[in-house]
Coordinates of C-alpha atoms and ligand atoms in Angstrom, one line a residue:
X1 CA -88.2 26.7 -41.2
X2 CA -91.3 25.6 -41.2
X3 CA -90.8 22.1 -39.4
X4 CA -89.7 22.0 -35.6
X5 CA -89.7 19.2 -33.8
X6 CA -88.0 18.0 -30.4
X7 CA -87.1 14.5 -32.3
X8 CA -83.5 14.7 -33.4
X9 CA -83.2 10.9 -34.9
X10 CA -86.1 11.3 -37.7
X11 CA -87.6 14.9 -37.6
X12 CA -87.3 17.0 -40.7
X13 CA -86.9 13.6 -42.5
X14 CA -88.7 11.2 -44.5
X15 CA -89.4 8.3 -42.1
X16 CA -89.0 4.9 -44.4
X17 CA -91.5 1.7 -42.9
X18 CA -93.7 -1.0 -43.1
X19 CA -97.5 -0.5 -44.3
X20 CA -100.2 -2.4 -45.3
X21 CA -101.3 -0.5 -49.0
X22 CA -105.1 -1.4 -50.1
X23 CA -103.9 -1.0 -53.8
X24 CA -107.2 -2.5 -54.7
X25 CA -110.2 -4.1 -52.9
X26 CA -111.3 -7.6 -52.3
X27 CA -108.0 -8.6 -51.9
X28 CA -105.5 -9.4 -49.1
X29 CA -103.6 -6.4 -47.6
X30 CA -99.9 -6.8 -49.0
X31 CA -97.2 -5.3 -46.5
X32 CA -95.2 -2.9 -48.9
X33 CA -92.0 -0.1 -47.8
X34 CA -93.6 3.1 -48.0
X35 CA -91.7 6.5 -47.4
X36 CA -94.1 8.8 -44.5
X37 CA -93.1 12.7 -45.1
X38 CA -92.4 15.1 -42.2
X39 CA -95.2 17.3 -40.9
X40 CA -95.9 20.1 -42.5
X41 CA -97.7 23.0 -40.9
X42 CA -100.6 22.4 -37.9
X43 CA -99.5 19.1 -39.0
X44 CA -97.9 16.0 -36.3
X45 CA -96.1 12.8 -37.1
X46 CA -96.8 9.7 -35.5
X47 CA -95.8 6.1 -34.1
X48 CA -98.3 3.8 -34.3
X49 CA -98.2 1.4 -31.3
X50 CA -101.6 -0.3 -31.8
X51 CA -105.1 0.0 -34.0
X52 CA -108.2 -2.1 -34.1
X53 CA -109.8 -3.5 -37.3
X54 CA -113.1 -1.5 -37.4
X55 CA -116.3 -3.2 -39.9
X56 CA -116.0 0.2 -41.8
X57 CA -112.1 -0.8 -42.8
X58 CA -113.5 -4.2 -44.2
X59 CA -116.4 -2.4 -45.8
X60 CA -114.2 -0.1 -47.5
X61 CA -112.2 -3.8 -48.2
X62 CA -115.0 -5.6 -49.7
X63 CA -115.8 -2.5 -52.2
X64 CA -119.1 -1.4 -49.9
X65 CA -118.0 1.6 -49.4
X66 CA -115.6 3.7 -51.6
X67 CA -113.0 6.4 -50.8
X68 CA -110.0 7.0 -52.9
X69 CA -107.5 4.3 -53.3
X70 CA -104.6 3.3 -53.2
X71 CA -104.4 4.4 -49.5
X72 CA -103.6 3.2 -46.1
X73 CA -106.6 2.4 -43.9
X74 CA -107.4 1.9 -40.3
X75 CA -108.8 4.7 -38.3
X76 CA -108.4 3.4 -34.8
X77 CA -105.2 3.5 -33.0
X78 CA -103.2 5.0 -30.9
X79 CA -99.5 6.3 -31.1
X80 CA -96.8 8.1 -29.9
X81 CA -95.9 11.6 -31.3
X82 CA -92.3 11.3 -33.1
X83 CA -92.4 15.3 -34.4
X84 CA -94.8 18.0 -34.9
X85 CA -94.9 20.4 -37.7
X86 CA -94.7 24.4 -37.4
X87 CA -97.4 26.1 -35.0
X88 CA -98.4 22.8 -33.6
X89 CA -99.6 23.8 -30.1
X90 CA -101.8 21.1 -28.1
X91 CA -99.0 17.9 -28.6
X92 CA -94.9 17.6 -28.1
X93 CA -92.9 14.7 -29.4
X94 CA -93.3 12.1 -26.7
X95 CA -96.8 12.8 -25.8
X96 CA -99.4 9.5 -26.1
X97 CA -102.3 10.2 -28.9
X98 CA -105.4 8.8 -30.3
X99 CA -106.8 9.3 -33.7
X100 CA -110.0 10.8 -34.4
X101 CA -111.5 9.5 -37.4
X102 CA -114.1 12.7 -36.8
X103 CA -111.6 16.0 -36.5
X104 CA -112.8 19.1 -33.9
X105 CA -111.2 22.4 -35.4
X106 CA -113.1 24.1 -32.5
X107 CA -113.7 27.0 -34.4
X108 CA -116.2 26.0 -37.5
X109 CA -120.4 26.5 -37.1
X110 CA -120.0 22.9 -36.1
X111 CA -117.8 22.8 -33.9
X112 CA -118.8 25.7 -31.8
X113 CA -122.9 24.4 -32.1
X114 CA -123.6 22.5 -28.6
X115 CA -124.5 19.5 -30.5
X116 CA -122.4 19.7 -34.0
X117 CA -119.6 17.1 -33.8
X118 CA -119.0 16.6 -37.7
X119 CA -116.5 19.4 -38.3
X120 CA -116.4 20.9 -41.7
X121 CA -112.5 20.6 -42.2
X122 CA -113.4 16.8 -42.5
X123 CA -115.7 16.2 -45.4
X124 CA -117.1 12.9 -44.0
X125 CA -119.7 11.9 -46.9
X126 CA -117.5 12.1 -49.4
X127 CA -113.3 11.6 -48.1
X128 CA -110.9 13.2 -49.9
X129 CA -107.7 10.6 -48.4
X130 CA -105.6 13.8 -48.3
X131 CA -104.2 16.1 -45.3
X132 CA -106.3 19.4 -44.9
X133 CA -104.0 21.2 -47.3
X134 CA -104.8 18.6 -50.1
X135 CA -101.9 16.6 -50.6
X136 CA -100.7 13.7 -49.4
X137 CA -98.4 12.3 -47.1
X138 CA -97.1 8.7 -48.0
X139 CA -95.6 7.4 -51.3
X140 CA -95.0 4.0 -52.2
X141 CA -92.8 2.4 -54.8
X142 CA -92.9 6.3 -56.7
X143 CA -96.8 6.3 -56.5
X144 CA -98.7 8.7 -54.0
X145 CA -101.1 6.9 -51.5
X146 CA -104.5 8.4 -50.1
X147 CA -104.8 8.9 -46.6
X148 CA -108.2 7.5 -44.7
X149 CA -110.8 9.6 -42.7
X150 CA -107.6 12.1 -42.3
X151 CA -105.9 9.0 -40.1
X152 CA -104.3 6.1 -41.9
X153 CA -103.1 3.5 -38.7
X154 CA -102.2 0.4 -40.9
X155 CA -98.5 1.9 -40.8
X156 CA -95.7 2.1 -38.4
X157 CA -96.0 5.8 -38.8
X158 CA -98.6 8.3 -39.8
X159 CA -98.9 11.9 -40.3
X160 CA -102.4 13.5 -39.1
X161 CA -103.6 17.1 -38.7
X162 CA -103.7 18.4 -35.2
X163 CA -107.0 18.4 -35.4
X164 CA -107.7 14.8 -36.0
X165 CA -105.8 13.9 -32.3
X166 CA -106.2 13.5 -28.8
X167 CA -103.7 13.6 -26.0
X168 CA -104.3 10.9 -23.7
X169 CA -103.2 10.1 -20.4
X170 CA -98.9 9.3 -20.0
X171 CA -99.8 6.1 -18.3
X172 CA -102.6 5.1 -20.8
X173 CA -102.6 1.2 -21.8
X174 CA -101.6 1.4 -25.3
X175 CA -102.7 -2.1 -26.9
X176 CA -105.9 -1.4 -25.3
X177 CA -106.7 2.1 -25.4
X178 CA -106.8 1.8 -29.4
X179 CA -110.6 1.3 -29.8
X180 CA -111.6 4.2 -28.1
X181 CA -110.7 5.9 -31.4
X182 CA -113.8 4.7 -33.1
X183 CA -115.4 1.9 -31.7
X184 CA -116.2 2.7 -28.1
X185 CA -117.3 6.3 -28.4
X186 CA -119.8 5.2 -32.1
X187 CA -121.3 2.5 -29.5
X188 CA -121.5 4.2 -26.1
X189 CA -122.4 7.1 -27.5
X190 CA -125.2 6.1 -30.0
X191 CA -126.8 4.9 -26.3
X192 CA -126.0 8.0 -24.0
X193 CA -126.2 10.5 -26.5
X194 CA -128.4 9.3 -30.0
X195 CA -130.9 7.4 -28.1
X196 CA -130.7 8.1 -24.6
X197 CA -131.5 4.9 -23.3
X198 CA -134.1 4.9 -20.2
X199 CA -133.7 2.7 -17.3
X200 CA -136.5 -0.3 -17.6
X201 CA -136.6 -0.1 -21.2
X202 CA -136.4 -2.8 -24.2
X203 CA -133.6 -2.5 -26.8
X204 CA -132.6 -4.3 -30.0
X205 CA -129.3 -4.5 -31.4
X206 CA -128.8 -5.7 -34.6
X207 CA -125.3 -7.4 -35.7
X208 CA -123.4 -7.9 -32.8
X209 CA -119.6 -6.9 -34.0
X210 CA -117.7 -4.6 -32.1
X211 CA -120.1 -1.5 -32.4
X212 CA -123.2 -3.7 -31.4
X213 CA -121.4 -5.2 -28.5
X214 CA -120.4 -1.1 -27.6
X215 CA -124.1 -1.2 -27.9
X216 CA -124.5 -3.7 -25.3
X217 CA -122.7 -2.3 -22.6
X218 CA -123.9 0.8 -22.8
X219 CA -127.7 -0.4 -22.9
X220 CA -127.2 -2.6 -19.5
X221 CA -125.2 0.3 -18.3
X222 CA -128.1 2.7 -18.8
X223 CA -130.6 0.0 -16.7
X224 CA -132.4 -1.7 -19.7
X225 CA -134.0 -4.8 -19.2
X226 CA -134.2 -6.5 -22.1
X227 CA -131.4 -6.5 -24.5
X228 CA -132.1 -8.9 -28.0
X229 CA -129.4 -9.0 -29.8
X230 CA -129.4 -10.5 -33.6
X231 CA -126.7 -11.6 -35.6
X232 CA -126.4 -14.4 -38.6
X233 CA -122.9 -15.2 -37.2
X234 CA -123.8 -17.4 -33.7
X235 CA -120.2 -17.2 -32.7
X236 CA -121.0 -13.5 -31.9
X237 CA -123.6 -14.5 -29.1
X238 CA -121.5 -16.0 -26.4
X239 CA -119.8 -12.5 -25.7
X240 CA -122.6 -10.3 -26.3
X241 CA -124.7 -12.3 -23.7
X242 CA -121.6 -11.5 -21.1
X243 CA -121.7 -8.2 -22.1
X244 CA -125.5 -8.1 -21.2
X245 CA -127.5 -9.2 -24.0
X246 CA -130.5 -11.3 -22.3
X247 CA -131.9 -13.3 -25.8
X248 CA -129.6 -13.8 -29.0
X249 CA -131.8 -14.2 -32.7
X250 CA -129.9 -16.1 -35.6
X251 CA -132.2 -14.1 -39.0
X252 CA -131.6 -17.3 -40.7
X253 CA -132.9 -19.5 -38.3
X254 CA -136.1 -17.7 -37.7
X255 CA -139.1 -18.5 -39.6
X256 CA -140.3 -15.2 -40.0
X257 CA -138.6 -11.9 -40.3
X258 CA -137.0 -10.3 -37.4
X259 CA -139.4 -7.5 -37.0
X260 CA -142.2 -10.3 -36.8
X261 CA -140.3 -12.3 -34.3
X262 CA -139.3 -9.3 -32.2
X263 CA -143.4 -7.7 -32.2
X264 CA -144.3 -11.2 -30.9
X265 CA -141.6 -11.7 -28.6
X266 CA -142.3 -8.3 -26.9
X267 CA -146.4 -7.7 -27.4
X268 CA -145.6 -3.6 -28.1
X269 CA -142.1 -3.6 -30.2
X270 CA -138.7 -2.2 -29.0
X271 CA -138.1 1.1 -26.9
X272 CA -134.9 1.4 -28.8
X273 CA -133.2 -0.3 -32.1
X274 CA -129.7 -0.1 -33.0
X275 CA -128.5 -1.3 -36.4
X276 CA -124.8 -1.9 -36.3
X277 CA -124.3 -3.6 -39.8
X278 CA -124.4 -1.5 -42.7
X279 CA -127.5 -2.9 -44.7
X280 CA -130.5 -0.9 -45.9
X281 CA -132.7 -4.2 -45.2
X282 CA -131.8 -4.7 -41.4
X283 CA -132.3 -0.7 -41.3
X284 CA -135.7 -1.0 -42.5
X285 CA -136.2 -4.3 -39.7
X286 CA -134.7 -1.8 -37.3
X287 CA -137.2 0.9 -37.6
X288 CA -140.1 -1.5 -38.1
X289 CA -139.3 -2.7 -35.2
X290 CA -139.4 0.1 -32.6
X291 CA -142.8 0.6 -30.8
X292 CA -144.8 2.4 -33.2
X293 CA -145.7 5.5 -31.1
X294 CA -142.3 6.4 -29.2
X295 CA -139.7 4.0 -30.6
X296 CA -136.7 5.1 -31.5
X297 CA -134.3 3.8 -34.1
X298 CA -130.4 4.6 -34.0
X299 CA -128.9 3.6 -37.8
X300 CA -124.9 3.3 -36.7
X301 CA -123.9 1.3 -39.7
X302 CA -122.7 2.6 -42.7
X303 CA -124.8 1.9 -45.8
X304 CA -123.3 1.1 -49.3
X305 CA -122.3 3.7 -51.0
X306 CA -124.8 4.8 -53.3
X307 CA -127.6 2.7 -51.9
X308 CA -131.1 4.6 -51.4
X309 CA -133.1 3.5 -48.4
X310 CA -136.9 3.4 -48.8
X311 CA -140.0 2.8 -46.4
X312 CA -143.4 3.1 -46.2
X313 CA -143.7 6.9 -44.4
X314 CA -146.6 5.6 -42.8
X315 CA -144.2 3.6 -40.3
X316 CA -143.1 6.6 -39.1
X317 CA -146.0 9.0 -39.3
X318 CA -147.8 7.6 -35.5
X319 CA -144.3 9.3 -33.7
X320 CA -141.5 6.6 -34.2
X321 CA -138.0 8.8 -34.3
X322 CA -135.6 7.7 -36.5
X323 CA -132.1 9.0 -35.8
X324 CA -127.9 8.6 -36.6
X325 CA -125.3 9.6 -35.9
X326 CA -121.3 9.4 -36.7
X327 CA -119.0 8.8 -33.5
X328 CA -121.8 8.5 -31.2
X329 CA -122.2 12.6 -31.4
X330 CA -119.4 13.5 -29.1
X331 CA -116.8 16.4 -29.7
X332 CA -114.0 14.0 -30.4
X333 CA -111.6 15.9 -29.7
X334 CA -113.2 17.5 -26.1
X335 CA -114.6 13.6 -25.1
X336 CA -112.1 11.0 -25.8
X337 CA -109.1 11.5 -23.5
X338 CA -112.0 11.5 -21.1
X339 CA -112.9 7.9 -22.1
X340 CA -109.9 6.6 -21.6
X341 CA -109.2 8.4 -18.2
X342 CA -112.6 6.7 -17.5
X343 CA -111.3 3.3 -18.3
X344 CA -108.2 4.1 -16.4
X345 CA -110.6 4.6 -13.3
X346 CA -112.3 1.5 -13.9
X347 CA -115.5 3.6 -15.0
X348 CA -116.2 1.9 -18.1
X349 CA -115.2 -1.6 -19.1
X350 CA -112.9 -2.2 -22.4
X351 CA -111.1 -5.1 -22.0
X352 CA -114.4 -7.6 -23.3
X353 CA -114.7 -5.6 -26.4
X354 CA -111.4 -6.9 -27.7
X355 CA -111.5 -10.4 -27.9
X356 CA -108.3 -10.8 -30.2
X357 CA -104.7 -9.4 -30.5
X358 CA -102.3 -9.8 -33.7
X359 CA -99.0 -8.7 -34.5
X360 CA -99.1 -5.8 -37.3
X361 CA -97.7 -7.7 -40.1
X362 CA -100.7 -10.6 -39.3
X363 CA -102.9 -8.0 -40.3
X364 CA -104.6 -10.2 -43.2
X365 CA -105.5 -13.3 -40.4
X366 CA -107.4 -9.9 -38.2
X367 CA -109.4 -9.3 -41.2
X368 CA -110.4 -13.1 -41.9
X369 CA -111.4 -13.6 -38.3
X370 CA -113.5 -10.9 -38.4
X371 CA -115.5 -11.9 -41.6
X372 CA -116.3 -15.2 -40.3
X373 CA -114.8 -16.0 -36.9
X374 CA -116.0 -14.8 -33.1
X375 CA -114.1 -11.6 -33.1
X376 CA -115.6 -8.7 -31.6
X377 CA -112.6 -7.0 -32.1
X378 CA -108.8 -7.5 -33.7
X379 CA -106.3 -5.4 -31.9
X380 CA -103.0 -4.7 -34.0
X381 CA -99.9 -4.7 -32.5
X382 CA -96.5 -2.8 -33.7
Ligands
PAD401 P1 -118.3 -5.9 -37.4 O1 -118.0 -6.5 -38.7 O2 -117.5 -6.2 -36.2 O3 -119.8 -6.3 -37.0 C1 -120.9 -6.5 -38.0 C2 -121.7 -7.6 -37.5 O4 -122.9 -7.7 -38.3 C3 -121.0 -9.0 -37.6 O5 -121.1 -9.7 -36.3 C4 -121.8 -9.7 -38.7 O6 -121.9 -11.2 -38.4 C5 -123.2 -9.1 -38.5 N1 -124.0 -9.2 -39.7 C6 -123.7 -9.1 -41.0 N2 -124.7 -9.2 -41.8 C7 -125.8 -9.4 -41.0 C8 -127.2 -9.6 -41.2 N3 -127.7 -9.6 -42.5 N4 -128.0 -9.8 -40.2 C9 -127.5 -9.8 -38.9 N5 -126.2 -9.6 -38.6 C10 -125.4 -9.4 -39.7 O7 -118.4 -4.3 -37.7 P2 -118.4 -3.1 -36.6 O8 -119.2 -3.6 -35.5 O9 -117.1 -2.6 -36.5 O10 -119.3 -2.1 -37.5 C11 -120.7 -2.2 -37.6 C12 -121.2 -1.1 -38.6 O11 -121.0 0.1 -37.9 C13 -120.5 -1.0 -39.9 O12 -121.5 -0.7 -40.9 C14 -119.5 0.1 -39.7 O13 -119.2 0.7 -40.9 C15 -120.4 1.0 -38.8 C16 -119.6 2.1 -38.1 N6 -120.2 3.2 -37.9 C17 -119.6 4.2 -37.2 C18 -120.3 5.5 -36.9 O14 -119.7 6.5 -36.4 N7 -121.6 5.6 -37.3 C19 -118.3 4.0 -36.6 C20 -117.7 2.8 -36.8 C21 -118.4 1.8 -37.5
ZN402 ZN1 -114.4 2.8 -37.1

């Protein structure tokens, strides 16, 4: 048989529930019955108990960025295992679990390279919304429905590979621990590992959502003195100033463009700019900004699909670095149950990133508050 599990109620059978179906884009989420197949092989079977709203969900939302549809998205939550397929080794029914949005098969070139952390079993430029075997596992109303980034948390349950999950600790906050699927380890880790932030230094963070207010902490944490953080949405400043942000810059309120502003404000230009928006223009502002001898710019938003970035190569012949990365560059699989034992210990602080908490089915009002409101980030709860 190839299907074991220690779940007596549900294993082996076709799990029927609630999930938000993007059927199309730029429109609301409808909730819809969907029937969630058992694991297959290397494959586990889980109970969402709580995901965050991530900007790449509504990017993928507002048509920015494509991946096959109709599918479930979300990428960030956390769950309970209900029943693990055949050969399933490293989780047992009952165990808590994060999502990895970025798989570790721990055996690929990547994998096994110091520094890789984009596994090749997880073709991240161009998602396929099906398991590793290339099917899916969801149906709706007779139709099949994609998976996302080999994840899918907008459901009550979800099948992922073993691969694309974390144990975490038996006495992990659930409703919190969520974000530290996606959002805490692209923003901490874009500081630690991308860019390194130096004690002293000056650092610019551009859109001030959930991954630039990651950003934040993790700048102050690493000693940086000044912290200018830019948004067009002023609602976003209050927090990110708590979180450590020492001057806030509304775009549309400035005369001049940002890079201007920013050269002025400092003499010399930025040790470090982030862009955590998704948009080739504040890119550009990004790298223009950093000093032009040993700056170094981070990109962490996603660009529009298809869109071509373009600069004068003369910004960065003097010695600027310009650099990215997906998930902050850590092993998922090897760093994330750290994190949240971290958190657990009062090591890192959470708790400020999520400003708002929504039952599942209010998943629509998350999405709206993000757009426009003061939401660093929505929190669904199942
Ligand atoms: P978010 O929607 O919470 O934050 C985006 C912020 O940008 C909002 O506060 C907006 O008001 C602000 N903004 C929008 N347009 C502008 C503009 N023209 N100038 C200044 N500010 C603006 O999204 P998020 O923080 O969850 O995600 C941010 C980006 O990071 C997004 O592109 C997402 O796709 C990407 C991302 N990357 C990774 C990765 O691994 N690299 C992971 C997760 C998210
Ligand atoms: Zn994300």
């Amino acid at each position: 048989m190839e299907h074991t599990s220690l779940s007596k109620e549900t294993a082996c059978n076709v799990i029927t529930c609630w999930a938000a179906v993007a059927w199309t884009t730029n429109a609301p989420l409808p909730m819809e019955i969907i029937e969630v197949d058992p694991p297959k092989a290397g494959e586990v079977r889980i109970k969402i108990i709580s995901s965050g709203i991530c900007g790449t969900d509504n990017h993928i939302l507002e048509e920015k960025n494509k991946v096959p549809l109709p599918a479930i998205l979300g990428h960030e939550g956390a769950g309970i295992v209900e029943s693990i397929g055949h050969g399933v080794t490293t989780v047992k029914p009952g165990d808590k679990v994060l999502v990895l949005p970025l798989p570790e098969c721990r055996k690929c070139i990547y994998c096994l390279h110091p520094r890789g952390n984009v596994c090749e079993k997880e073709n991240v430029l161009s998602p396929t919304g099906l398991m590793l075997d290339g099917t899916s596992r969801f149906t709706c109303k007779g139709k099949k429905i994609y998976h996302l980034y080999g994840t899918s948390t907008f459901t009550e349950y979800t099948v992922v590979d073993e691969i694309s999950l974390a144990k975490i600790a038996d006495d992990a906050p659930m409703d919190k621990v969520c974000v530290i699927s996606c959002e805490v380890p692209t923003g901490f880790g874009a500081v630690f590992n991308t860019a390194q932030v130096t004690a002293g230094s000056t650092c610019l963070v551009l859109g001030l959502g959930g991954i630039g207010c990651a950003i934040v902490i993790a700048c102050k944490a690493s000693g940086a003195s000044r912290i200018i953080g830019v948004d067009i949405n002023e609602q976003k400043f209050p927090r990110a100033r708590a979180l450590g942000a020492t001057e806030c810059l509304n775009p549309n309120k400035l005369k001049k463009p940002v890079h201007e502003v920013v050269m002025e404000m400092t003499g010399i230009g930025v040790d470090f700019a982030f862009e955590a928006i998704g948009l080739i223009e504040t890119m550009v502002t990004a790298l223009k900004t950093c000093h032009v001898s040993y700056g170094v710019c981070v990109i962490m938003g996603v660009a529009p699909s298809d869109s071509q970035l373009s600069f004068d190569p003369m910004v960065l012949l003097p010695g600027r670095t310009l650099k990215s990365s997906i998930m902050g560059d850590y092993k998922t699989r090897d760093t994330i149950p750290k994190l949240v034992t971290d958190y657990m210990l009062k090591k890192i602080n959470i708790d400020s990133l999520i400003t708002h908490t929504l039952p599942f089915k209010k998943i629509n009002e998350g999405f709206e508050v993000l757009r426009k409101g003061n939401c660093i980030r929505c929190v669904l709860l199942f």
